[in-house]
Amino acid sequence: MRAPLGHFERAAPAVDRLEHLPAPVAAALRQWSAPTPVERVVHVDTDPDRADTAAFVETYGAELLETSANCVVVAAKQGGQRTLAATLVGSARKVDVNGVVRRELGARKASFAPMDLAVDETGMEYGGITPLGLPASWPLLVEPALVELPWVLVGSGARRGKLILPGEALAHLPGARLVEGLGR
């Protein structure tokens, strides 16, 4: 199978590569309920040593800078309560944590979640966190422009490998909310 974007040597439907994915991501694919068929979610094998953005696009295709997204875990606090959420913005953009995220989550304060907390709570590897398979109670704040893309590259939950899925599927992931101004 040829990947719908980028230049990857090995690509296959993600449901055929569940053994390469962390348990929460594999479970999300098994329980897929979005209108987009799960077979359209593609797993591509990547070199974890080429995961840095500059090296990644040099290796796998310059167009990926415009078609990839980063999933970042944030922690929001209000009245002594902590809420964890995930954000998904284009890889060339930064999440507006202290403005848009804080307001969207109704919090007094918001920040990037510490690495250990993000890894423990998601069951995924740092640097590979993906919007598929996040804890069910978490909001997933999505930059609307991503939903308009034909294909979006996201993490696979592991440092090795990525997932490519139709942008429209992002709006149907559990907890997804399209949030204007999320990325800057």
JSON list of C-alpha atoms in Angstrom, two decimals:
[
{"chain": "A", "resi": 1, "resn": "MET", "atom": "CA", "xyz": [0.00, 0.00, 0.00]},
{"chain": "A", "resi": 2, "resn": "ARG", "atom": "CA", "xyz": [1.18, 3.51, -0.76]},
{"chain": "A", "resi": 3, "resn": "ALA", "atom": "CA", "xyz": [0.65, 6.14, 1.95]},
{"chain": "A", "resi": 4, "resn": "PRO", "atom": "CA", "xyz": [-1.76, 8.94, 0.94]},
{"chain": "A", "resi": 5, "resn": "LEU", "atom": "CA", "xyz": [0.95, 11.51, 1.65]},
{"chain": "A", "resi": 6, "resn": "GLY", "atom": "CA", "xyz": [4.67, 11.60, 2.30]},
{"chain": "A", "resi": 7, "resn": "HIS", "atom": "CA", "xyz": [7.35, 9.16, 1.17]},
{"chain": "A", "resi": 8, "resn": "PHE", "atom": "CA", "xyz": [7.19, 6.11, 3.43]},
{"chain": "A", "resi": 9, "resn": "GLU", "atom": "CA", "xyz": [8.60, 2.69, 2.59]},
{"chain": "A", "resi": 10, "resn": "ARG", "atom": "CA", "xyz": [6.05, 0.77, 4.67]},
{"chain": "A", "resi": 11, "resn": "ALA", "atom": "CA", "xyz": [2.38, 1.69, 4.95]},
{"chain": "A", "resi": 12, "resn": "ALA", "atom": "CA", "xyz": [-0.69, -0.39, 5.77]},
{"chain": "A", "resi": 13, "resn": "PRO", "atom": "CA", "xyz": [-4.13, 0.05, 7.30]},
{"chain": "A", "resi": 14, "resn": "ALA", "atom": "CA", "xyz": [-3.54, 0.67, 11.00]},
{"chain": "A", "resi": 15, "resn": "VAL", "atom": "CA", "xyz": [-6.01, -2.11, 11.89]},
{"chain": "A", "resi": 16, "resn": "ASP", "atom": "CA", "xyz": [-3.55, -4.53, 10.25]},
{"chain": "A", "resi": 17, "resn": "ARG", "atom": "CA", "xyz": [-0.69, -3.26, 12.44]},
{"chain": "A", "resi": 18, "resn": "LEU", "atom": "CA", "xyz": [-2.23, -3.20, 15.90]},
{"chain": "A", "resi": 19, "resn": "GLU", "atom": "CA", "xyz": [0.81, -5.01, 17.33]},
{"chain": "A", "resi": 20, "resn": "HIS", "atom": "CA", "xyz": [2.92, -1.91, 16.55]},
{"chain": "A", "resi": 21, "resn": "LEU", "atom": "CA", "xyz": [0.63, 0.39, 18.54]},
{"chain": "A", "resi": 22, "resn": "PRO", "atom": "CA", "xyz": [0.26, 1.04, 22.27]},
{"chain": "A", "resi": 23, "resn": "ALA", "atom": "CA", "xyz": [-2.76, -0.66, 23.86]},
{"chain": "A", "resi": 24, "resn": "PRO", "atom": "CA", "xyz": [-5.00, 2.46, 24.08]},
{"chain": "A", "resi": 25, "resn": "VAL", "atom": "CA", "xyz": [-4.46, 3.28, 20.39]},
{"chain": "A", "resi": 26, "resn": "ALA", "atom": "CA", "xyz": [-5.09, -0.31, 19.29]},
{"chain": "A", "resi": 27, "resn": "ALA", "atom": "CA", "xyz": [-8.27, -0.35, 21.41]},
{"chain": "A", "resi": 28, "resn": "ALA", "atom": "CA", "xyz": [-9.47, 2.91, 19.84]},
{"chain": "A", "resi": 29, "resn": "LEU", "atom": "CA", "xyz": [-9.05, 1.43, 16.37]},
{"chain": "A", "resi": 30, "resn": "ARG", "atom": "CA", "xyz": [-10.88, -1.77, 17.36]},
{"chain": "A", "resi": 31, "resn": "GLN", "atom": "CA", "xyz": [-13.76, 0.34, 18.74]},
{"chain": "A", "resi": 32, "resn": "TRP", "atom": "CA", "xyz": [-13.75, 2.90, 15.92]},
{"chain": "A", "resi": 33, "resn": "SER", "atom": "CA", "xyz": [-17.16, 4.56, 15.49]},
{"chain": "A", "resi": 34, "resn": "ALA", "atom": "CA", "xyz": [-16.42, 7.57, 13.25]},
{"chain": "A", "resi": 35, "resn": "PRO", "atom": "CA", "xyz": [-18.25, 7.77, 9.90]},
{"chain": "A", "resi": 36, "resn": "THR", "atom": "CA", "xyz": [-14.90, 7.43, 8.11]},
{"chain": "A", "resi": 37, "resn": "PRO", "atom": "CA", "xyz": [-14.09, 3.71, 7.65]},
{"chain": "A", "resi": 38, "resn": "VAL", "atom": "CA", "xyz": [-11.33, 2.60, 10.03]},
{"chain": "A", "resi": 39, "resn": "GLU", "atom": "CA", "xyz": [-9.46, 1.05, 7.09]},
{"chain": "A", "resi": 40, "resn": "ARG", "atom": "CA", "xyz": [-8.69, 4.60, 5.92]},
{"chain": "A", "resi": 41, "resn": "VAL", "atom": "CA", "xyz": [-6.50, 5.13, 8.99]},
{"chain": "A", "resi": 42, "resn": "VAL", "atom": "CA", "xyz": [-3.00, 4.29, 7.75]},
{"chain": "A", "resi": 43, "resn": "HIS", "atom": "CA", "xyz": [0.03, 3.32, 9.82]},
{"chain": "A", "resi": 44, "resn": "VAL", "atom": "CA", "xyz": [3.43, 4.26, 8.39]},
{"chain": "A", "resi": 45, "resn": "ASP", "atom": "CA", "xyz": [6.73, 3.02, 9.74]},
{"chain": "A", "resi": 46, "resn": "THR", "atom": "CA", "xyz": [9.16, 5.81, 10.64]},
{"chain": "A", "resi": 47, "resn": "ASP", "atom": "CA", "xyz": [12.62, 6.06, 12.16]},
{"chain": "A", "resi": 48, "resn": "PRO", "atom": "CA", "xyz": [12.34, 7.40, 15.73]},
{"chain": "A", "resi": 49, "resn": "ASP", "atom": "CA", "xyz": [15.75, 9.02, 15.30]},
{"chain": "A", "resi": 50, "resn": "ARG", "atom": "CA", "xyz": [14.24, 11.19, 12.53]},
{"chain": "A", "resi": 51, "resn": "ALA", "atom": "CA", "xyz": [11.26, 12.35, 14.63]},
{"chain": "A", "resi": 52, "resn": "ASP", "atom": "CA", "xyz": [12.46, 15.96, 15.04]},
{"chain": "A", "resi": 53, "resn": "THR", "atom": "CA", "xyz": [10.35, 18.10, 12.67]},
{"chain": "A", "resi": 54, "resn": "ALA", "atom": "CA", "xyz": [13.22, 19.30, 10.44]},
{"chain": "A", "resi": 55, "resn": "ALA", "atom": "CA", "xyz": [14.71, 15.82, 10.07]},
{"chain": "A", "resi": 56, "resn": "PHE", "atom": "CA", "xyz": [11.27, 14.25, 9.64]},
{"chain": "A", "resi": 57, "resn": "VAL", "atom": "CA", "xyz": [10.19, 16.43, 6.72]},
{"chain": "A", "resi": 58, "resn": "GLU", "atom": "CA", "xyz": [13.63, 16.11, 5.12]},
{"chain": "A", "resi": 59, "resn": "THR", "atom": "CA", "xyz": [13.34, 12.32, 5.27]},
{"chain": "A", "resi": 60, "resn": "TYR", "atom": "CA", "xyz": [9.66, 11.74, 4.53]},
{"chain": "A", "resi": 61, "resn": "GLY", "atom": "CA", "xyz": [8.52, 14.77, 2.50]},
{"chain": "A", "resi": 62, "resn": "ALA", "atom": "CA", "xyz": [8.40, 18.55, 2.77]},
{"chain": "A", "resi": 63, "resn": "GLU", "atom": "CA", "xyz": [4.60, 18.57, 2.30]},
{"chain": "A", "resi": 64, "resn": "LEU", "atom": "CA", "xyz": [4.25, 16.92, 5.71]},
{"chain": "A", "resi": 65, "resn": "LEU", "atom": "CA", "xyz": [4.98, 20.23, 7.42]},
{"chain": "A", "resi": 66, "resn": "GLU", "atom": "CA", "xyz": [1.61, 21.47, 6.15]},
{"chain": "A", "resi": 67, "resn": "THR", "atom": "CA", "xyz": [-0.32, 18.22, 6.69]},
{"chain": "A", "resi": 68, "resn": "SER", "atom": "CA", "xyz": [0.86, 17.04, 10.09]},
{"chain": "A", "resi": 69, "resn": "ALA", "atom": "CA", "xyz": [-0.46, 17.86, 13.54]},
{"chain": "A", "resi": 70, "resn": "ASN", "atom": "CA", "xyz": [0.89, 17.69, 17.07]},
{"chain": "A", "resi": 71, "resn": "CYS", "atom": "CA", "xyz": [-1.15, 16.32, 19.95]},
{"chain": "A", "resi": 72, "resn": "VAL", "atom": "CA", "xyz": [-0.19, 18.04, 23.20]},
{"chain": "A", "resi": 73, "resn": "VAL", "atom": "CA", "xyz": [-1.53, 17.21, 26.67]},
{"chain": "A", "resi": 74, "resn": "VAL", "atom": "CA", "xyz": [-2.49, 20.19, 28.83]},
{"chain": "A", "resi": 75, "resn": "ALA", "atom": "CA", "xyz": [-3.46, 20.53, 32.48]},
{"chain": "A", "resi": 76, "resn": "ALA", "atom": "CA", "xyz": [-6.03, 23.11, 33.58]},
{"chain": "A", "resi": 77, "resn": "LYS", "atom": "CA", "xyz": [-6.82, 24.13, 37.15]},
{"chain": "A", "resi": 78, "resn": "GLN", "atom": "CA", "xyz": [-9.93, 25.73, 38.60]},
{"chain": "A", "resi": 79, "resn": "GLY", "atom": "CA", "xyz": [-10.94, 25.76, 42.25]},
{"chain": "A", "resi": 80, "resn": "GLY", "atom": "CA", "xyz": [-8.42, 23.10, 43.25]},
{"chain": "A", "resi": 81, "resn": "GLN", "atom": "CA", "xyz": [-9.62, 20.73, 40.52]},
{"chain": "A", "resi": 82, "resn": "ARG", "atom": "CA", "xyz": [-7.27, 19.62, 37.75]},
{"chain": "A", "resi": 83, "resn": "THR", "atom": "CA", "xyz": [-8.57, 18.77, 34.29]},
{"chain": "A", "resi": 84, "resn": "LEU", "atom": "CA", "xyz": [-6.45, 17.07, 31.67]},
{"chain": "A", "resi": 85, "resn": "ALA", "atom": "CA", "xyz": [-7.17, 17.60, 28.00]},
{"chain": "A", "resi": 86, "resn": "ALA", "atom": "CA", "xyz": [-5.46, 17.16, 24.66]},
{"chain": "A", "resi": 87, "resn": "THR", "atom": "CA", "xyz": [-4.96, 19.72, 21.93]},
{"chain": "A", "resi": 88, "resn": "LEU", "atom": "CA", "xyz": [-4.36, 19.09, 18.25]},
{"chain": "A", "resi": 89, "resn": "VAL", "atom": "CA", "xyz": [-2.85, 21.83, 16.09]},
{"chain": "A", "resi": 90, "resn": "GLY", "atom": "CA", "xyz": [-0.87, 21.94, 12.87]},
{"chain": "A", "resi": 91, "resn": "SER", "atom": "CA", "xyz": [2.79, 21.10, 13.42]},
{"chain": "A", "resi": 92, "resn": "ALA", "atom": "CA", "xyz": [3.93, 24.55, 12.24]},
{"chain": "A", "resi": 93, "resn": "ARG", "atom": "CA", "xyz": [1.72, 26.23, 14.87]},
{"chain": "A", "resi": 94, "resn": "LYS", "atom": "CA", "xyz": [1.78, 26.64, 18.64]},
{"chain": "A", "resi": 95, "resn": "VAL", "atom": "CA", "xyz": [-1.09, 25.96, 21.04]},
{"chain": "A", "resi": 96, "resn": "ASP", "atom": "CA", "xyz": [-2.51, 29.06, 22.75]},
{"chain": "A", "resi": 97, "resn": "VAL", "atom": "CA", "xyz": [-2.52, 27.44, 26.20]},
{"chain": "A", "resi": 98, "resn": "ASN", "atom": "CA", "xyz": [-2.86, 30.53, 28.38]},
{"chain": "A", "resi": 99, "resn": "GLY", "atom": "CA", "xyz": [-5.59, 32.12, 26.29]},
{"chain": "A", "resi": 100, "resn": "VAL", "atom": "CA", "xyz": [-7.84, 29.91, 24.18]},
{"chain": "A", "resi": 101, "resn": "VAL", "atom": "CA", "xyz": [-7.23, 26.60, 26.00]},
{"chain": "A", "resi": 102, "resn": "ARG", "atom": "CA", "xyz": [-7.66, 28.14, 29.45]},
{"chain": "A", "resi": 103, "resn": "ARG", "atom": "CA", "xyz": [-10.94, 29.80, 28.43]},
{"chain": "A", "resi": 104, "resn": "GLU", "atom": "CA", "xyz": [-12.25, 26.72, 26.58]},
{"chain": "A", "resi": 105, "resn": "LEU", "atom": "CA", "xyz": [-11.68, 24.56, 29.66]},
{"chain": "A", "resi": 106, "resn": "GLY", "atom": "CA", "xyz": [-13.13, 27.18, 32.02]},
{"chain": "A", "resi": 107, "resn": "ALA", "atom": "CA", "xyz": [-9.95, 27.25, 34.06]},
{"chain": "A", "resi": 108, "resn": "ARG", "atom": "CA", "xyz": [-8.09, 29.86, 36.05]},
{"chain": "A", "resi": 109, "resn": "LYS", "atom": "CA", "xyz": [-4.76, 28.47, 34.90]},
{"chain": "A", "resi": 110, "resn": "ALA", "atom": "CA", "xyz": [-3.61, 26.14, 32.10]},
{"chain": "A", "resi": 111, "resn": "SER", "atom": "CA", "xyz": [-0.19, 24.78, 31.19]},
{"chain": "A", "resi": 112, "resn": "PHE", "atom": "CA", "xyz": [1.47, 21.97, 29.29]},
{"chain": "A", "resi": 113, "resn": "ALA", "atom": "CA", "xyz": [1.18, 18.77, 31.33]},
{"chain": "A", "resi": 114, "resn": "PRO", "atom": "CA", "xyz": [4.46, 17.42, 32.71]},
{"chain": "A", "resi": 115, "resn": "MET", "atom": "CA", "xyz": [5.93, 14.67, 30.53]},
{"chain": "A", "resi": 116, "resn": "ASP", "atom": "CA", "xyz": [5.58, 11.94, 33.18]},
{"chain": "A", "resi": 117, "resn": "LEU", "atom": "CA", "xyz": [1.93, 12.80, 33.76]},
{"chain": "A", "resi": 118, "resn": "ALA", "atom": "CA", "xyz": [1.14, 12.87, 30.02]},
{"chain": "A", "resi": 119, "resn": "VAL", "atom": "CA", "xyz": [2.79, 9.48, 29.50]},
{"chain": "A", "resi": 120, "resn": "ASP", "atom": "CA", "xyz": [1.21, 7.87, 32.57]},
{"chain": "A", "resi": 121, "resn": "GLU", "atom": "CA", "xyz": [-2.29, 9.13, 31.82]},
{"chain": "A", "resi": 122, "resn": "THR", "atom": "CA", "xyz": [-2.30, 8.31, 28.09]},
{"chain": "A", "resi": 123, "resn": "GLY", "atom": "CA", "xyz": [-0.37, 5.04, 28.07]},
{"chain": "A", "resi": 124, "resn": "MET", "atom": "CA", "xyz": [1.58, 6.42, 25.11]},
{"chain": "A", "resi": 125, "resn": "GLU", "atom": "CA", "xyz": [5.20, 7.38, 24.54]},
{"chain": "A", "resi": 126, "resn": "TYR", "atom": "CA", "xyz": [6.28, 10.99, 24.87]},
{"chain": "A", "resi": 127, "resn": "GLY", "atom": "CA", "xyz": [6.81, 12.44, 21.41]},
{"chain": "A", "resi": 128, "resn": "GLY", "atom": "CA", "xyz": [4.27, 10.06, 19.91]},
{"chain": "A", "resi": 129, "resn": "ILE", "atom": "CA", "xyz": [1.05, 11.02, 21.70]},
{"chain": "A", "resi": 130, "resn": "THR", "atom": "CA", "xyz": [-1.92, 10.80, 19.35]},
{"chain": "A", "resi": 131, "resn": "PRO", "atom": "CA", "xyz": [-5.56, 11.90, 19.54]},
{"chain": "A", "resi": 132, "resn": "LEU", "atom": "CA", "xyz": [-6.65, 8.26, 19.05]},
{"chain": "A", "resi": 133, "resn": "GLY", "atom": "CA", "xyz": [-7.01, 6.35, 22.30]},
{"chain": "A", "resi": 134, "resn": "LEU", "atom": "CA", "xyz": [-6.96, 9.22, 24.78]},
{"chain": "A", "resi": 135, "resn": "PRO", "atom": "CA", "xyz": [-8.82, 8.75, 28.08]},
{"chain": "A", "resi": 136, "resn": "ALA", "atom": "CA", "xyz": [-12.56, 8.94, 27.42]},
{"chain": "A", "resi": 137, "resn": "SER", "atom": "CA", "xyz": [-13.17, 11.75, 29.90]},
{"chain": "A", "resi": 138, "resn": "TRP", "atom": "CA", "xyz": [-10.72, 14.14, 28.24]},
{"chain": "A", "resi": 139, "resn": "PRO", "atom": "CA", "xyz": [-11.73, 16.97, 25.97]},
{"chain": "A", "resi": 140, "resn": "LEU", "atom": "CA", "xyz": [-9.85, 16.93, 22.65]},
{"chain": "A", "resi": 141, "resn": "LEU", "atom": "CA", "xyz": [-9.50, 20.49, 21.36]},
{"chain": "A", "resi": 142, "resn": "VAL", "atom": "CA", "xyz": [-8.92, 20.48, 17.59]},
{"chain": "A", "resi": 143, "resn": "GLU", "atom": "CA", "xyz": [-7.80, 23.28, 15.31]},
{"chain": "A", "resi": 144, "resn": "PRO", "atom": "CA", "xyz": [-10.65, 23.51, 12.72]},
{"chain": "A", "resi": 145, "resn": "ALA", "atom": "CA", "xyz": [-8.31, 23.86, 9.72]},
{"chain": "A", "resi": 146, "resn": "LEU", "atom": "CA", "xyz": [-7.12, 20.27, 10.30]},
{"chain": "A", "resi": 147, "resn": "VAL", "atom": "CA", "xyz": [-10.60, 18.89, 9.67]},
{"chain": "A", "resi": 148, "resn": "GLU", "atom": "CA", "xyz": [-10.59, 20.53, 6.23]},
{"chain": "A", "resi": 149, "resn": "LEU", "atom": "CA", "xyz": [-7.41, 18.72, 5.11]},
{"chain": "A", "resi": 150, "resn": "PRO", "atom": "CA", "xyz": [-7.82, 15.59, 2.96]},
{"chain": "A", "resi": 151, "resn": "TRP", "atom": "CA", "xyz": [-5.21, 13.76, 5.09]},
{"chain": "A", "resi": 152, "resn": "VAL", "atom": "CA", "xyz": [-3.49, 14.55, 8.40]},
{"chain": "A", "resi": 153, "resn": "LEU", "atom": "CA", "xyz": [-0.41, 12.88, 9.85]},
{"chain": "A", "resi": 154, "resn": "VAL", "atom": "CA", "xyz": [-0.43, 12.43, 13.65]},
{"chain": "A", "resi": 155, "resn": "GLY", "atom": "CA", "xyz": [1.53, 10.39, 16.16]},
{"chain": "A", "resi": 156, "resn": "SER", "atom": "CA", "xyz": [0.85, 6.69, 16.59]},
{"chain": "A", "resi": 157, "resn": "GLY", "atom": "CA", "xyz": [1.18, 6.63, 20.36]},
{"chain": "A", "resi": 158, "resn": "ALA", "atom": "CA", "xyz": [4.77, 5.38, 19.95]},
{"chain": "A", "resi": 159, "resn": "ARG", "atom": "CA", "xyz": [7.95, 7.16, 18.85]},
{"chain": "A", "resi": 160, "resn": "ARG", "atom": "CA", "xyz": [8.24, 4.75, 15.93]},
{"chain": "A", "resi": 161, "resn": "GLY", "atom": "CA", "xyz": [5.48, 5.11, 13.38]},
{"chain": "A", "resi": 162, "resn": "LYS", "atom": "CA", "xyz": [2.79, 7.64, 12.54]},
{"chain": "A", "resi": 163, "resn": "LEU", "atom": "CA", "xyz": [-0.88, 7.50, 11.62]},
{"chain": "A", "resi": 164, "resn": "ILE", "atom": "CA", "xyz": [-2.40, 9.19, 8.58]},
{"chain": "A", "resi": 165, "resn": "LEU", "atom": "CA", "xyz": [-6.16, 9.72, 8.56]},
{"chain": "A", "resi": 166, "resn": "PRO", "atom": "CA", "xyz": [-8.72, 11.84, 6.73]},
{"chain": "A", "resi": 167, "resn": "GLY", "atom": "CA", "xyz": [-9.00, 15.27, 8.37]},
{"chain": "A", "resi": 168, "resn": "GLU", "atom": "CA", "xyz": [-12.77, 14.92, 8.67]},
{"chain": "A", "resi": 169, "resn": "ALA", "atom": "CA", "xyz": [-12.30, 11.95, 11.00]},
{"chain": "A", "resi": 170, "resn": "LEU", "atom": "CA", "xyz": [-10.70, 14.21, 13.62]},
{"chain": "A", "resi": 171, "resn": "ALA", "atom": "CA", "xyz": [-14.04, 15.91, 14.31]},
{"chain": "A", "resi": 172, "resn": "HIS", "atom": "CA", "xyz": [-15.57, 12.53, 15.20]},
{"chain": "A", "resi": 173, "resn": "LEU", "atom": "CA", "xyz": [-12.96, 11.33, 17.70]},
{"chain": "A", "resi": 174, "resn": "PRO", "atom": "CA", "xyz": [-14.20, 10.94, 21.28]},
{"chain": "A", "resi": 175, "resn": "GLY", "atom": "CA", "xyz": [-14.29, 14.28, 23.12]},
{"chain": "A", "resi": 176, "resn": "ALA", "atom": "CA", "xyz": [-13.43, 16.30, 19.98]},
{"chain": "A", "resi": 177, "resn": "ARG", "atom": "CA", "xyz": [-14.32, 19.99, 19.93]},
{"chain": "A", "resi": 178, "resn": "LEU", "atom": "CA", "xyz": [-13.36, 22.30, 17.09]},
{"chain": "A", "resi": 179, "resn": "VAL", "atom": "CA", "xyz": [-11.89, 25.44, 18.65]},
{"chain": "A", "resi": 180, "resn": "GLU", "atom": "CA", "xyz": [-11.20, 28.59, 16.61]},
{"chain": "A", "resi": 181, "resn": "GLY", "atom": "CA", "xyz": [-7.93, 30.32, 17.44]},
{"chain": "A", "resi": 182, "resn": "LEU", "atom": "CA", "xyz": [-6.43, 27.24, 19.13]},
{"chain": "A", "resi": 183, "resn": "GLY", "atom": "CA", "xyz": [-3.21, 27.43, 17.13]},
{"chain": "A", "resi": 184, "resn": "ARG", "atom": "CA", "xyz": [-1.14, 30.52, 16.41]}
]
